[in-house]
Amino acid sequence: MKTSVASFIFAAFAFVIQGSVLSSGVEESISPNPRAAATCGDVSDLAPFVELYIAPITSHIYTIYDNNVTNTFNGNPGTQYLGTAAFIFSIQDTSTVPFYCLHSAAKTTLFYTANETERLTALATGFVDYMTAGYIYPSQICGSVPLYRLHFLAANSDYIYTTSVTDRENAITLGFTYEGIAGYVYDLLSCEAFPARTTFSLLTDGADGVGGIPS
């Protein structure tokens, strides 16, 4: 019987906040664009976008679903849980767009984009639609922060996504190529402005019943 790995690490990211062939993703905003609350997504719909790493195939995976975490651990020995990369919307809220997830033909690389043209380019180069990972802002509004994308070109290509400038620069020194901003999301610091006791947790069911690396 499969062990629900997500069950014992779930508490780590269910918590309460007090107080290449592909072009760059979303064009970087010069400065934040303040919006009225009516045009912002509902922060109660945010979920942690957690990061997993499968070392044997050098593949990073990002998901808002706990069963994706469990399936990845059960099906891929050596998987590491790296924490919460960002907070994204679990449903399509005001001003958000789909954050698409595609997999390579070999099913070892996951690529995430909110850019429809970029998605079509990826499909034309052999990637396959996998799922909608969640929803994000295409521009910097409502206190959101950039989600940076980096690409490692190798036999087993890999993509990483981070809100941290330090992590972005460290990845570049390790051989990753910076590809720009994939979209705009929330991190722990940006969440401090939310109403007290806003709770974030993984969703219990994966989109379309999928999870982890495609089988």
mmCIF file of C-alpha atoms in Angstrom:
data_model
loop_
_atom_site.group_PDB
_atom_site.id
_atom_site.type_symbol
_atom_site.label_atom_id
_atom_site.label_comp_id
_atom_site.label_asym_id
_atom_site.label_seq_id
_atom_site.Cartn_x
_atom_site.Cartn_y
_atom_site.Cartn_z
ATOM 1 C CA MET A 1 0.000 0.000 0.000
ATOM 2 C CA LYS A 2 1.336 3.439 -0.919
ATOM 3 C CA THR A 3 2.442 5.635 1.932
ATOM 4 C CA SER A 4 1.067 9.179 1.875
ATOM 5 C CA VAL A 5 4.332 11.074 2.140
ATOM 6 C CA ALA A 6 2.362 14.294 1.922
ATOM 7 C CA SER A 7 0.652 13.479 5.210
ATOM 8 C CA PHE A 8 3.774 13.926 7.331
ATOM 9 C CA ILE A 9 5.227 16.904 5.468
ATOM 10 C CA PHE A 10 1.846 18.582 4.995
ATOM 11 C CA ALA A 11 2.210 20.448 8.276
ATOM 12 C CA ALA A 12 5.352 22.094 6.953
ATOM 13 C CA PHE A 13 3.397 24.032 4.367
ATOM 14 C CA ALA A 14 -0.106 24.231 5.877
ATOM 15 C CA PHE A 15 0.417 27.233 8.076
ATOM 16 C CA VAL A 16 -0.983 30.586 9.154
ATOM 17 C CA ILE A 17 0.310 34.004 8.173
ATOM 18 C CA GLN A 18 0.112 36.572 10.916
ATOM 19 C CA GLY A 19 -0.421 40.231 9.981
ATOM 20 C CA SER A 20 16.746 27.769 -24.983
ATOM 21 C CA VAL A 21 14.123 27.172 -27.627
ATOM 22 C CA LEU A 22 11.832 29.192 -25.523
ATOM 23 C CA SER A 23 11.835 32.943 -25.116
ATOM 24 C CA SER A 24 11.578 34.825 -21.840
ATOM 25 C CA GLY A 25 8.214 34.253 -20.207
ATOM 26 C CA VAL A 26 6.309 37.397 -19.245
ATOM 27 C CA GLU A 27 7.783 40.788 -20.020
ATOM 28 C CA GLU A 28 9.217 42.326 -16.866
ATOM 29 C CA SER A 29 7.314 45.236 -15.363
ATOM 30 C CA ILE A 30 9.365 48.359 -14.730
ATOM 31 C CA SER A 31 7.528 49.098 -11.485
ATOM 32 C CA PRO A 32 4.618 47.648 -9.516
ATOM 33 C CA ASN A 33 1.211 48.646 -10.828
ATOM 34 C CA PRO A 34 -1.115 49.280 -7.858
ATOM 35 C CA ARG A 35 -4.687 48.109 -8.363
ATOM 36 C CA ALA A 36 -7.915 48.518 -6.482
ATOM 37 C CA ALA A 37 -8.901 45.553 -4.333
ATOM 38 C CA ALA A 38 -11.718 44.789 -6.780
ATOM 39 C CA THR A 39 -9.190 43.829 -9.472
ATOM 40 C CA CYS A 40 -7.071 41.603 -7.227
ATOM 41 C CA GLY A 41 -7.550 37.880 -6.793
ATOM 42 C CA ASP A 42 -9.036 36.515 -3.564
ATOM 43 C CA VAL A 43 -6.065 35.644 -1.340
ATOM 44 C CA SER A 44 -8.091 32.867 0.292
ATOM 45 C CA ASP A 45 -7.714 31.011 -3.034
ATOM 46 C CA LEU A 46 -3.912 30.985 -2.787
ATOM 47 C CA ALA A 47 -2.107 27.665 -2.341
ATOM 48 C CA PRO A 48 1.571 26.856 -1.733
ATOM 49 C CA PHE A 49 3.396 26.056 -4.980
ATOM 50 C CA VAL A 50 5.761 23.462 -3.529
ATOM 51 C CA GLU A 51 9.034 22.374 -5.103
ATOM 52 C CA LEU A 52 10.292 18.792 -5.416
ATOM 53 C CA TYR A 53 13.541 17.569 -6.951
ATOM 54 C CA ILE A 54 14.094 14.118 -8.478
ATOM 55 C CA ALA A 55 17.879 13.782 -8.436
ATOM 56 C CA PRO A 56 18.240 10.641 -10.626
ATOM 57 C CA ILE A 57 16.675 12.461 -13.597
ATOM 58 C CA THR A 58 17.650 16.011 -12.523
ATOM 59 C CA SER A 59 14.057 17.239 -12.654
ATOM 60 C CA HIS A 60 12.327 19.920 -10.574
ATOM 61 C CA ILE A 61 8.563 19.580 -10.075
ATOM 62 C CA TYR A 62 6.164 22.226 -8.777
ATOM 63 C CA THR A 63 2.615 21.571 -7.602
ATOM 64 C CA ILE A 64 -0.223 22.834 -5.405
ATOM 65 C CA TYR A 65 -1.669 19.329 -4.895
ATOM 66 C CA ASP A 66 -0.769 17.007 -2.029
ATOM 67 C CA ASN A 67 -1.459 13.852 -4.059
ATOM 68 C CA ASN A 68 1.090 15.049 -6.634
ATOM 69 C CA VAL A 69 3.630 15.187 -3.813
ATOM 70 C CA THR A 70 2.706 11.688 -2.647
ATOM 71 C CA ASN A 71 2.749 10.216 -6.167
ATOM 72 C CA THR A 72 6.132 11.747 -6.898
ATOM 73 C CA PHE A 73 7.703 10.368 -3.720
ATOM 74 C CA ASN A 74 6.141 6.922 -4.200
ATOM 75 C CA GLY A 75 7.112 6.635 -7.854
ATOM 76 C CA ASN A 76 10.547 8.233 -7.795
ATOM 77 C CA PRO A 77 13.081 7.085 -5.171
ATOM 78 C CA GLY A 78 15.470 9.869 -4.263
ATOM 79 C CA THR A 79 12.878 12.643 -4.511
ATOM 80 C CA GLN A 80 13.646 15.630 -2.280
ATOM 81 C CA TYR A 81 11.118 18.095 -0.856
ATOM 82 C CA LEU A 82 12.587 21.602 -1.249
ATOM 83 C CA GLY A 83 9.825 23.707 0.290
ATOM 84 C CA THR A 84 7.406 26.335 -0.982
ATOM 85 C CA ALA A 85 8.617 28.176 -4.075
ATOM 86 C CA ALA A 86 5.699 30.634 -4.149
ATOM 87 C CA PHE A 87 1.974 31.023 -3.553
ATOM 88 C CA ILE A 88 -0.318 30.890 -6.584
ATOM 89 C CA PHE A 89 -4.074 30.826 -7.100
ATOM 90 C CA SER A 90 -5.801 27.446 -7.153
ATOM 91 C CA ILE A 91 -8.683 28.763 -9.280
ATOM 92 C CA GLN A 92 -8.904 31.465 -11.935
ATOM 93 C CA ASP A 93 -9.467 34.612 -9.918
ATOM 94 C CA THR A 94 -9.749 38.227 -11.050
ATOM 95 C CA SER A 95 -6.798 39.381 -13.210
ATOM 96 C CA THR A 96 -5.121 35.939 -13.234
ATOM 97 C CA VAL A 97 -4.198 33.712 -16.171
ATOM 98 C CA PRO A 98 -3.556 29.953 -16.403
ATOM 99 C CA PHE A 99 -0.066 28.764 -15.477
ATOM 100 C CA TYR A 100 0.344 25.863 -17.902
ATOM 101 C CA CYS A 101 2.481 22.801 -17.220
ATOM 102 C CA LEU A 102 3.912 20.834 -20.150
ATOM 103 C CA HIS A 103 6.208 17.812 -20.170
ATOM 104 C CA SER A 104 8.969 16.838 -22.556
ATOM 105 C CA ALA A 105 8.618 13.914 -24.955
ATOM 106 C CA ALA A 106 10.819 11.861 -22.618
ATOM 107 C CA LYS A 107 8.557 12.870 -19.687
ATOM 108 C CA THR A 108 11.551 13.900 -17.584
ATOM 109 C CA THR A 109 11.257 17.687 -17.878
ATOM 110 C CA LEU A 110 8.360 19.852 -16.724
ATOM 111 C CA PHE A 111 7.980 23.341 -18.192
ATOM 112 C CA TYR A 112 5.623 25.974 -16.774
ATOM 113 C CA THR A 113 4.438 29.087 -18.617
ATOM 114 C CA ALA A 114 1.634 31.645 -18.511
ATOM 115 C CA ASN A 115 2.432 32.815 -22.039
ATOM 116 C CA GLU A 116 0.157 31.252 -24.676
ATOM 117 C CA THR A 117 2.592 31.956 -27.532
ATOM 118 C CA GLU A 118 5.389 30.369 -25.534
ATOM 119 C CA ARG A 119 3.182 27.356 -24.798
ATOM 120 C CA LEU A 120 2.524 26.886 -28.533
ATOM 121 C CA THR A 121 6.258 27.162 -29.254
ATOM 122 C CA ALA A 122 6.958 24.485 -26.661
ATOM 123 C CA LEU A 123 4.313 22.213 -28.206
ATOM 124 C CA ALA A 124 5.923 22.694 -31.617
ATOM 125 C CA THR A 125 9.295 21.596 -30.236
ATOM 126 C CA GLY A 126 8.029 18.332 -28.751
ATOM 127 C CA PHE A 127 6.512 19.261 -25.399
ATOM 128 C CA VAL A 128 3.063 17.940 -24.491
ATOM 129 C CA ASP A 129 0.287 19.633 -22.498
ATOM 130 C CA TYR A 130 0.103 18.070 -19.037
ATOM 131 C CA MET A 131 -2.068 20.184 -16.730
ATOM 132 C CA THR A 132 -2.877 23.675 -15.520
ATOM 133 C CA ALA A 133 -0.625 24.084 -12.496
ATOM 134 C CA GLY A 134 -2.622 27.008 -11.123
ATOM 135 C CA TYR A 135 -3.197 30.677 -11.919
ATOM 136 C CA ILE A 136 -0.911 33.708 -11.648
ATOM 137 C CA TYR A 137 -0.813 37.397 -12.533
ATOM 138 C CA PRO A 138 0.678 38.313 -15.946
ATOM 139 C CA SER A 139 1.797 41.717 -14.586
ATOM 140 C CA GLN A 140 2.995 43.000 -11.230
ATOM 141 C CA ILE A 141 -0.149 44.046 -9.375
ATOM 142 C CA CYS A 142 -1.739 43.616 -5.953
ATOM 143 C CA GLY A 143 1.537 43.280 -4.049
ATOM 144 C CA SER A 144 2.775 40.351 -6.151
ATOM 145 C CA VAL A 145 6.443 39.579 -6.832
ATOM 146 C CA PRO A 146 8.279 38.208 -9.893
ATOM 147 C CA LEU A 147 8.612 34.452 -10.393
ATOM 148 C CA TYR A 148 11.943 33.955 -12.151
ATOM 149 C CA ARG A 149 12.557 31.091 -14.574
ATOM 150 C CA LEU A 150 15.911 29.468 -15.242
ATOM 151 C CA HIS A 151 16.812 26.675 -17.637
ATOM 152 C CA PHE A 152 19.604 24.100 -17.422
ATOM 153 C CA LEU A 153 20.544 22.830 -20.872
ATOM 154 C CA ALA A 154 21.861 19.269 -20.690
ATOM 155 C CA ALA A 155 21.008 15.713 -21.679
ATOM 156 C CA ASN A 156 18.305 15.914 -19.009
ATOM 157 C CA SER A 157 17.062 19.479 -19.376
ATOM 158 C CA ASP A 158 15.635 21.108 -16.249
ATOM 159 C CA TYR A 159 13.733 24.273 -15.296
ATOM 160 C CA ILE A 160 13.607 25.985 -11.929
ATOM 161 C CA TYR A 161 11.287 28.739 -10.704
ATOM 162 C CA THR A 162 12.029 31.060 -7.795
ATOM 163 C CA THR A 163 11.001 34.389 -6.265
ATOM 164 C CA SER A 164 14.457 34.795 -4.706
ATOM 165 C CA VAL A 165 17.026 36.990 -6.438
ATOM 166 C CA THR A 166 19.740 35.243 -4.412
ATOM 167 C CA ASP A 167 18.579 31.796 -5.547
ATOM 168 C CA ARG A 168 18.345 33.083 -9.112
ATOM 169 C CA GLU A 169 21.938 34.325 -9.057
ATOM 170 C CA ASN A 170 23.183 31.128 -7.379
ATOM 171 C CA ALA A 171 21.503 29.041 -10.086
ATOM 172 C CA ILE A 172 23.214 31.102 -12.777
ATOM 173 C CA THR A 173 26.611 30.361 -11.208
ATOM 174 C CA LEU A 174 25.708 26.648 -11.327
ATOM 175 C CA GLY A 175 25.129 26.782 -15.073
ATOM 176 C CA PHE A 176 21.453 27.679 -15.363
ATOM 177 C CA THR A 177 20.409 30.247 -17.962
ATOM 178 C CA TYR A 178 18.100 33.009 -16.784
ATOM 179 C CA GLU A 179 15.052 33.174 -19.078
ATOM 180 C CA GLY A 180 13.119 36.027 -17.494
ATOM 181 C CA ILE A 181 9.951 36.365 -15.449
ATOM 182 C CA ALA A 182 7.353 33.620 -15.806
ATOM 183 C CA GLY A 183 4.675 35.700 -14.101
ATOM 184 C CA TYR A 184 3.833 37.332 -10.785
ATOM 185 C CA VAL A 185 3.004 35.470 -7.589
ATOM 186 C CA TYR A 186 3.198 35.862 -3.820
ATOM 187 C CA ASP A 187 5.950 34.895 -1.414
ATOM 188 C CA LEU A 188 6.024 34.846 2.400
ATOM 189 C CA LEU A 189 7.086 38.474 2.616
ATOM 190 C CA SER A 190 4.402 39.735 0.247
ATOM 191 C CA CYS A 191 1.807 37.719 2.180
ATOM 192 C CA GLU A 192 2.458 39.755 5.337
ATOM 193 C CA ALA A 193 0.039 42.410 4.077
ATOM 194 C CA PHE A 194 -2.843 39.927 3.994
ATOM 195 C CA PRO A 195 -5.493 39.858 6.738
ATOM 196 C CA ALA A 196 -4.354 38.100 9.898
ATOM 197 C CA ARG A 197 -4.887 34.343 10.074
ATOM 198 C CA THR A 198 -5.067 33.797 6.321
ATOM 199 C CA THR A 199 -4.416 30.042 6.009
ATOM 200 C CA PHE A 200 -2.680 28.379 3.066
ATOM 201 C CA SER A 201 -2.567 24.637 2.400
ATOM 202 C CA LEU A 202 -2.134 22.177 -0.444
ATOM 203 C CA LEU A 203 -5.224 20.995 -2.288
ATOM 204 C CA THR A 204 -6.276 17.397 -1.687
ATOM 205 C CA ASP A 205 -7.005 16.453 -5.300
ATOM 206 C CA GLY A 206 -4.741 16.856 -8.313
ATOM 207 C CA ALA A 207 -6.052 18.479 -11.462
ATOM 208 C CA ASP A 208 -7.422 15.900 -13.881
ATOM 209 C CA GLY A 209 -6.242 13.150 -11.550
ATOM 210 C CA VAL A 210 -2.582 13.551 -12.509
ATOM 211 C CA GLY A 211 0.378 13.874 -10.219
ATOM 212 C CA GLY A 212 4.145 14.054 -10.279
ATOM 213 C CA ILE A 213 6.190 13.101 -13.326
ATOM 214 C CA PRO A 214 3.930 11.770 -16.129
ATOM 215 C CA SER A 215 3.913 7.978 -16.352
#
